[in-house]
mmCIF file of C-alpha atoms in Angstrom:
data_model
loop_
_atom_site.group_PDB
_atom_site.id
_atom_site.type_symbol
_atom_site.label_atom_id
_atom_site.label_comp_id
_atom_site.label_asym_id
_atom_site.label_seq_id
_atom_site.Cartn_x
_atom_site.Cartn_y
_atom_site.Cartn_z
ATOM 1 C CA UNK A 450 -50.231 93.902 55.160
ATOM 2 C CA UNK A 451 -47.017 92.339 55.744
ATOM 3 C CA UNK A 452 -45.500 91.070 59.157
ATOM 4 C CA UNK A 453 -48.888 90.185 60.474
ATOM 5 C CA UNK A 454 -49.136 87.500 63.188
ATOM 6 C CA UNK A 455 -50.969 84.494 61.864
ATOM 7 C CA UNK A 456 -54.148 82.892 63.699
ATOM 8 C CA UNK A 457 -55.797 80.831 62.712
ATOM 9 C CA UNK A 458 -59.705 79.760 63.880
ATOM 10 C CA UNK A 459 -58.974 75.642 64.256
ATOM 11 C CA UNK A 460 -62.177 73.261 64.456
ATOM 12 C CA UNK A 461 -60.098 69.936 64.454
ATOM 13 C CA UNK A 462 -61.861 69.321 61.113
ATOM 14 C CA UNK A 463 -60.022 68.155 57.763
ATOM 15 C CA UNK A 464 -59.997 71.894 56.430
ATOM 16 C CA UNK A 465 -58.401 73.998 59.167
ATOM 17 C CA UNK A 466 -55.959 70.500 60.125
ATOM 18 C CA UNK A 467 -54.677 70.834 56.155
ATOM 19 C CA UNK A 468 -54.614 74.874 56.293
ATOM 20 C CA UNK A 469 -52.760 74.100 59.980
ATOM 21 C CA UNK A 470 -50.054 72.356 58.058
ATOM 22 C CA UNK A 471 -49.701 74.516 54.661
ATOM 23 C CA UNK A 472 -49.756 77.935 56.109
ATOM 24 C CA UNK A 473 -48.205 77.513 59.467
ATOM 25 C CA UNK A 474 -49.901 79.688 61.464
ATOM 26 C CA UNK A 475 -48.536 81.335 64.579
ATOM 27 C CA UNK A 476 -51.744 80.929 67.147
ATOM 28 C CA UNK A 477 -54.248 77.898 66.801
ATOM 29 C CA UNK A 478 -57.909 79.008 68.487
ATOM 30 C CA UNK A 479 -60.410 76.619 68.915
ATOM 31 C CA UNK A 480 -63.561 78.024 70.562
ATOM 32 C CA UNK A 481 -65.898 75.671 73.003
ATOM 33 C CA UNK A 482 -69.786 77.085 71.823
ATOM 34 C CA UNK A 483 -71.024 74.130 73.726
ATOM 35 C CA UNK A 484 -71.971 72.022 70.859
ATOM 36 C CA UNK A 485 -72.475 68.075 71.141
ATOM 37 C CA UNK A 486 -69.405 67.637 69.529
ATOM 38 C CA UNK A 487 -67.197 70.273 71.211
ATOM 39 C CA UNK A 488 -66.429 67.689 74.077
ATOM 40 C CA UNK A 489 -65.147 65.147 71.350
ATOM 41 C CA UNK A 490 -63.357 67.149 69.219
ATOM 42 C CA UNK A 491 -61.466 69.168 72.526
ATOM 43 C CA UNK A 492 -60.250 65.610 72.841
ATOM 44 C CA UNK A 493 -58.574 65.300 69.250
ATOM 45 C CA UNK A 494 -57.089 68.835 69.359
ATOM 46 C CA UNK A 495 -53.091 68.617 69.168
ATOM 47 C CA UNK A 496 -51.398 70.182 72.645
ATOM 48 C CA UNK A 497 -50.602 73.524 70.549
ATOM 49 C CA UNK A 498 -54.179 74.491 70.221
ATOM 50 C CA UNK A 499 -55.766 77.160 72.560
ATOM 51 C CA UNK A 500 -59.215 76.635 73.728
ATOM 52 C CA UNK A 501 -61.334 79.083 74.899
ATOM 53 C CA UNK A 502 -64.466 78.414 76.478
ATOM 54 C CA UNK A 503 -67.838 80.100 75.048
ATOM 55 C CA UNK A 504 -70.165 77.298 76.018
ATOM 56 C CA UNK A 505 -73.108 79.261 75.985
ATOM 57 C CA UNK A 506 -72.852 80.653 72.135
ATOM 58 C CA UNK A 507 -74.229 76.607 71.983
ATOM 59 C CA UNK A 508 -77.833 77.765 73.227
ATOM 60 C CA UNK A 509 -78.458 79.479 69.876
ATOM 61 C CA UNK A 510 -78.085 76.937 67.660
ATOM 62 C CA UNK A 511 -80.563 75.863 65.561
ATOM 63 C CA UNK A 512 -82.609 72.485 65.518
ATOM 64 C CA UNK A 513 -79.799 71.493 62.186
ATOM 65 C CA UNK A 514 -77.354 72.602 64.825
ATOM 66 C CA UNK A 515 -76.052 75.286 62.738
ATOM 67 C CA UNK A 516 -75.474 79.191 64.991
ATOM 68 C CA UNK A 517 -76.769 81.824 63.332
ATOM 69 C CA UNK A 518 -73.419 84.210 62.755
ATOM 70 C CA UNK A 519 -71.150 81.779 64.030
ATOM 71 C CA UNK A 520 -68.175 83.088 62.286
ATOM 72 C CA UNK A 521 -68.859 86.550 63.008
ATOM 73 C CA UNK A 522 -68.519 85.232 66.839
ATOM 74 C CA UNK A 523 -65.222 83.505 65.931
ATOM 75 C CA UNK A 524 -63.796 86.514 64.413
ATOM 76 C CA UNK A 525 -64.526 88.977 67.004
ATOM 77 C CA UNK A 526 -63.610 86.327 69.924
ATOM 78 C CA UNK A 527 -60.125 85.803 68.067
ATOM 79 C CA UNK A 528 -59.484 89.456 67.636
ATOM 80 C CA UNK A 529 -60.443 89.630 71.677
ATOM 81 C CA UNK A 530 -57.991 87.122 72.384
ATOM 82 C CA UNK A 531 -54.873 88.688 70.360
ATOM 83 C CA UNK A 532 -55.036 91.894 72.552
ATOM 84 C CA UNK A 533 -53.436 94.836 70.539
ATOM 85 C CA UNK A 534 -51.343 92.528 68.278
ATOM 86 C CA UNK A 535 -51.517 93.118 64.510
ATOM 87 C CA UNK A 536 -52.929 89.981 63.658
ATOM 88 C CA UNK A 537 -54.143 88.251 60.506
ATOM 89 C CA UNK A 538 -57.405 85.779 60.870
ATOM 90 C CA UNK A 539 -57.512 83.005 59.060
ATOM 91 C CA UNK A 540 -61.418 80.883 58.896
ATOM 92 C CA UNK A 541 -61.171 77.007 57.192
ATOM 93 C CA UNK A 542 -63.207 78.335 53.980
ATOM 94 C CA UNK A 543 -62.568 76.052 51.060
ATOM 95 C CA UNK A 544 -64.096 75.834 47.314
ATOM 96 C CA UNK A 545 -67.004 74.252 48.384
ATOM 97 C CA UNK A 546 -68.485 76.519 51.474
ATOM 98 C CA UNK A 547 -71.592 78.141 50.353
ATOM 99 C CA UNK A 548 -72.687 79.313 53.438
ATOM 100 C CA UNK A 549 -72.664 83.506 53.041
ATOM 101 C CA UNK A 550 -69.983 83.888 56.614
ATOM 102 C CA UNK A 551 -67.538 81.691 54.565
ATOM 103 C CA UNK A 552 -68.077 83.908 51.444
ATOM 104 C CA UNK A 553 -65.198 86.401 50.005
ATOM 105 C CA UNK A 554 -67.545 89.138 50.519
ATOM 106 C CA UNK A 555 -68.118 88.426 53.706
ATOM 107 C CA UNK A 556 -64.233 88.731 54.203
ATOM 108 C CA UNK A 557 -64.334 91.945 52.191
ATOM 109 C CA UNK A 558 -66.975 93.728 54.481
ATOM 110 C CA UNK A 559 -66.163 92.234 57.922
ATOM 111 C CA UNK A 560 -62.234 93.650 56.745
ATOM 112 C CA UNK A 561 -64.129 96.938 56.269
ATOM 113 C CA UNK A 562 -66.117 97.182 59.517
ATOM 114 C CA UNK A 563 -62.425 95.981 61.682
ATOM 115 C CA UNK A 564 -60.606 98.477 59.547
ATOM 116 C CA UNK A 565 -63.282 100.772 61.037
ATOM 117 C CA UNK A 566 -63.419 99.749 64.413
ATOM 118 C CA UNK A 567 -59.256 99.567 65.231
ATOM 119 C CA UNK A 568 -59.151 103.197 64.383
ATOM 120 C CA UNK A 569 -57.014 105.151 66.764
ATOM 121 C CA UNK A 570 -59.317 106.164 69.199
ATOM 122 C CA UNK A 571 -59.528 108.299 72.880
ATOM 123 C CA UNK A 572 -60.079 104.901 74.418
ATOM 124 C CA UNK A 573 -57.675 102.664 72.600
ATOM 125 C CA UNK A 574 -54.764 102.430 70.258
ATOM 126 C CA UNK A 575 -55.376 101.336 66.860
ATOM 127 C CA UNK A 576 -54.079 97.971 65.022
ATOM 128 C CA UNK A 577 -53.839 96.002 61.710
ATOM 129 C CA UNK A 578 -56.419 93.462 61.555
ATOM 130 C CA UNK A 579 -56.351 91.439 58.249
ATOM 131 C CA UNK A 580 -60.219 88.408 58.295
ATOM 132 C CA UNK A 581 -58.408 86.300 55.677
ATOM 133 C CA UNK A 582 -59.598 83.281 53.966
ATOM 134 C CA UNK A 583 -56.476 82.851 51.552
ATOM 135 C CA UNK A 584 -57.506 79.039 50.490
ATOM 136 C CA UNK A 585 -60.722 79.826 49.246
ATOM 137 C CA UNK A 586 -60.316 79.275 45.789
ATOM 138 C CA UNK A 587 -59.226 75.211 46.316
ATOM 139 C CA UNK A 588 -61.329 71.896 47.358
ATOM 140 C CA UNK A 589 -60.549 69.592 50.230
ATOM 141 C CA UNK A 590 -59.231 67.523 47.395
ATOM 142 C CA UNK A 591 -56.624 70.494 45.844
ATOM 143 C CA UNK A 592 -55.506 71.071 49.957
ATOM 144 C CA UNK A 593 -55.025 67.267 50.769
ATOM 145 C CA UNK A 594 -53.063 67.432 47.304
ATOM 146 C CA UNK A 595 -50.941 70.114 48.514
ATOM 147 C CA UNK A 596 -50.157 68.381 51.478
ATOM 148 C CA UNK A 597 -49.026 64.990 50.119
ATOM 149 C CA UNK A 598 -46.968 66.940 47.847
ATOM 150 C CA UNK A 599 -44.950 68.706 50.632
ATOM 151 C CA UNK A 600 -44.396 64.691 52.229
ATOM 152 C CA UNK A 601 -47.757 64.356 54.052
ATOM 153 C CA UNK A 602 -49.678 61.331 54.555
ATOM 154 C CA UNK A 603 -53.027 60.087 53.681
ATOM 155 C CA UNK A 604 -53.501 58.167 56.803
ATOM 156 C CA UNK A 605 -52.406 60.680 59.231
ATOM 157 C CA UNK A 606 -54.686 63.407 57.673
ATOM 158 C CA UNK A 607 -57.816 61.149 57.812
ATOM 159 C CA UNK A 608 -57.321 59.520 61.479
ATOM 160 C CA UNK A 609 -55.682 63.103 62.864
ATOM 161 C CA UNK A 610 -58.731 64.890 61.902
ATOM 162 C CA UNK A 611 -62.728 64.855 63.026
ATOM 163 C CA UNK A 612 -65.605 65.455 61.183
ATOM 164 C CA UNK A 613 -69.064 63.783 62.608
ATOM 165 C CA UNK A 614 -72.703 64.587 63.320
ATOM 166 C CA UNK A 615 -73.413 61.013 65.167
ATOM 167 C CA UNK A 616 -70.270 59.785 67.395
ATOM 168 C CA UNK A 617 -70.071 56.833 69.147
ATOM 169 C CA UNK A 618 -67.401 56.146 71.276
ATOM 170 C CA UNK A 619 -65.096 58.506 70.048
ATOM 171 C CA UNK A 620 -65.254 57.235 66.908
ATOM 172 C CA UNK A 621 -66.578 58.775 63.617
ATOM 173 C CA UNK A 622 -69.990 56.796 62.449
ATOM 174 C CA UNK A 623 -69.113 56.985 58.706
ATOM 175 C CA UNK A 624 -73.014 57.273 58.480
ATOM 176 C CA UNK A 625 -73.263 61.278 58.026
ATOM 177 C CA UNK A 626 -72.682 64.486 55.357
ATOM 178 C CA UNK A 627 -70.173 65.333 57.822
ATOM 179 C CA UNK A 628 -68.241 61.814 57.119
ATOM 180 C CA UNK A 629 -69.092 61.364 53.954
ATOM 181 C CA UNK A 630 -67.691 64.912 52.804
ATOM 182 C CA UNK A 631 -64.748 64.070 54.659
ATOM 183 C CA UNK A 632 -64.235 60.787 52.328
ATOM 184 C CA UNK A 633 -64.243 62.381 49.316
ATOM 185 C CA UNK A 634 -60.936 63.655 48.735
ATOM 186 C CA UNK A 635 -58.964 60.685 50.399
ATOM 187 C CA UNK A 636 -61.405 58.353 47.882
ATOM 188 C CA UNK A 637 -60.876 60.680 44.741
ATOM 189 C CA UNK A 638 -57.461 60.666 45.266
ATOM 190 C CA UNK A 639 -56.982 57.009 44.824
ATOM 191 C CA UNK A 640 -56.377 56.395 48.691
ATOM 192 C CA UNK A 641 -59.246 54.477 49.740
ATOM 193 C CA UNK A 642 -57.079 51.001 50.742
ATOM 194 C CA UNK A 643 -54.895 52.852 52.567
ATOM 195 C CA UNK A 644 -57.039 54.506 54.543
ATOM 196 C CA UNK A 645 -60.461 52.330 54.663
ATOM 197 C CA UNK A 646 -61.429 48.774 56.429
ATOM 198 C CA UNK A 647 -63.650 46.934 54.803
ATOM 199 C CA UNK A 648 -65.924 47.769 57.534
ATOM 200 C CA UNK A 649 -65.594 51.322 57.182
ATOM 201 C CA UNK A 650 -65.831 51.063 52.715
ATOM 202 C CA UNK A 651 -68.918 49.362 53.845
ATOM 203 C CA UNK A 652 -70.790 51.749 55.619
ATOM 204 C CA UNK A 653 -69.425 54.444 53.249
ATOM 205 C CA UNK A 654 -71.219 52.633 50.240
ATOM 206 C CA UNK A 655 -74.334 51.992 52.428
ATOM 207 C CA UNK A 656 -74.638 55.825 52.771
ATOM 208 C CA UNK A 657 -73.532 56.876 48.958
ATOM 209 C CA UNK A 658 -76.380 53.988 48.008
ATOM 210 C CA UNK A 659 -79.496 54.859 50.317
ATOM 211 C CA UNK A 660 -78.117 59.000 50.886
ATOM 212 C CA UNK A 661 -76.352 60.787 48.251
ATOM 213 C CA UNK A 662 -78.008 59.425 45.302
ATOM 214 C CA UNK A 663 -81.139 59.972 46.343
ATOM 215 C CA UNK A 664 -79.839 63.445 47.366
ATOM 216 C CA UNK A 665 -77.412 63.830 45.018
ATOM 217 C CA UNK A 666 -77.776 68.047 44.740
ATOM 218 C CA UNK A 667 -76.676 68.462 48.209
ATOM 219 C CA UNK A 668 -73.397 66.834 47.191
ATOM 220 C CA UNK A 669 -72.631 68.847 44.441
ATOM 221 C CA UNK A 670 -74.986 71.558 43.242
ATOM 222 C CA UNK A 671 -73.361 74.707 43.341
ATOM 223 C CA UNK A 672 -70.139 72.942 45.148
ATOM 224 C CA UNK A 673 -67.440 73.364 42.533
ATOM 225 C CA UNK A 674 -64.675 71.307 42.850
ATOM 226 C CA UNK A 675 -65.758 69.047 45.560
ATOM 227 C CA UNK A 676 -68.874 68.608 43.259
ATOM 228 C CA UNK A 677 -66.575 67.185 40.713
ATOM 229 C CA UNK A 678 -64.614 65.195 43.446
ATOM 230 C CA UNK A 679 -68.290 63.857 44.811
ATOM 231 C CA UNK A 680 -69.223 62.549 41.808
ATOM 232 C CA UNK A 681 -65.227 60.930 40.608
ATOM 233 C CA UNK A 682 -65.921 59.569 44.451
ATOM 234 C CA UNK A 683 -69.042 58.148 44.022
ATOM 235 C CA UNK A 684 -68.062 56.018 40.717
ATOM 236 C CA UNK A 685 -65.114 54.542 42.637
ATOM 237 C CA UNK A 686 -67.352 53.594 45.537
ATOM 238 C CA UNK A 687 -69.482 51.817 42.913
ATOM 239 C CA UNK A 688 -66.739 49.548 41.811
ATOM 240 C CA UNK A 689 -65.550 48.321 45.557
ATOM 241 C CA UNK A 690 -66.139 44.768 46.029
ATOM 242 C CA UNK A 691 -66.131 44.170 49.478
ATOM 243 C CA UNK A 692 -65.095 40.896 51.381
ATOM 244 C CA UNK A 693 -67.382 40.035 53.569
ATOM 245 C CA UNK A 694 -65.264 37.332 55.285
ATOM 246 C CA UNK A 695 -63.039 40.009 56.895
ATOM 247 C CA UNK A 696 -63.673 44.045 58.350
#
């Protein structure tokens, strides 16, 4: 499908900020489902982002805070939103998303079932709709590389970006999966002084030593690349020495 307009399904997360900058979409969406964090990460959206408000898709979630067919929501809500445009979809679904909505066959049948639906029809005309996840095959690590190859920097992609089950005061705790995931490429790539305060390194090893060892599997069983990136991450984190004298 060629001149397709490009949307893309933002969260304000490190994934769809780095697919943001390599693919250049033509609409941002972020939807508000009402979560704890939608009010903090409305607040780190750039001006360019649409928000659309679907605060009560929140009630559904689960007690892990995870809503059953989330991305099937964000999908449909998308194609809403684009009207009778011809429109390609893009979701933030990297290497190491096993969850089955962020799954190429997912793509592959919810592509099917649109194909199906934008038919020509008595009560509407039809349209291209392309559910896309075109950086599926790469880690957090590959996309961050991608971007510091085409002049990026490490600094502005960590501190531009939010990813954080426990927030306080605006401020990610450093003290999550959510954070710690986020660390990983920025650490693997050899950019933890650049981007870390001794304070922060120090949380971040407090976690990796009392968390992720213990629970090492849901780091990087079945998780590809960022597997591999977990574990390069987790030996550098080992060798920090920290002064204690300064944050």
């Amino acid at each position: 499908m060629s001149n397709l307009k490009r949307v893309l399904l933002y969260s304000g997360g490190l994934d769809s900020w780095l697919i943001d900058k390599i693919w250049k979409p033509d609409i941002k969406i972020y939807i508000d489902m009402g979560t704890k964090y939608s009010e903090i990460e409305i607040s780190k959206l750039p001006p360019n982002v649409t928000v659309l408000s679907f605060k009560k898709l929140g009630r559904y979630s689960l007690p892990n805070d995870i809503i059953p067919l989330r991305n099937l929501y964000l999908y449909a809500i998308a194609a809403n939103y684009t009207g009778f445009q011809d429109v390609e979809i893009c979701l933030g679904a990297l290497n190491g998303d096993r969850i089955n909505d962020k799954t190429k066959n997912f793509a592959d049948k919810l592509n099917e079932l649109m194909q199906y639906l934008y038919e020509p029809q008595q009560s509407q005309p039809g349209r291209r709709i392309k559910i896309s996840m075109p950086f599926k095959q790469y880690s957090k690590r590959e996309m961050l590389d991608m971007y510091i190859r085409r002049g990026g920097s490490y600094k502005k992609a960590y501190y531009s970006t939010f990813s954080c089950y426990n927030p306080a005061n605006g401020c990610e705790c450093l003290s999550c999966k959510a954070c710690f995931r986020k660390s990983i490429p920025f650490i693997a790539a050899g950019a933890s002084d650049e981007i870390f305060t001794n304070d922060q390194k120090r949380r971040i090893k407090k976690y990796a030593e009392t968390v992720v060892k213990s629970n090492i599997d849901d780091y990087t069983k079945d998780k590809g690349k960022e597997g591999v990136d977990c574990l390069k991450a987790l030996k550098i984190i080992e060798s920090w020495s920290i002064d204690d004298s300064c944050c």
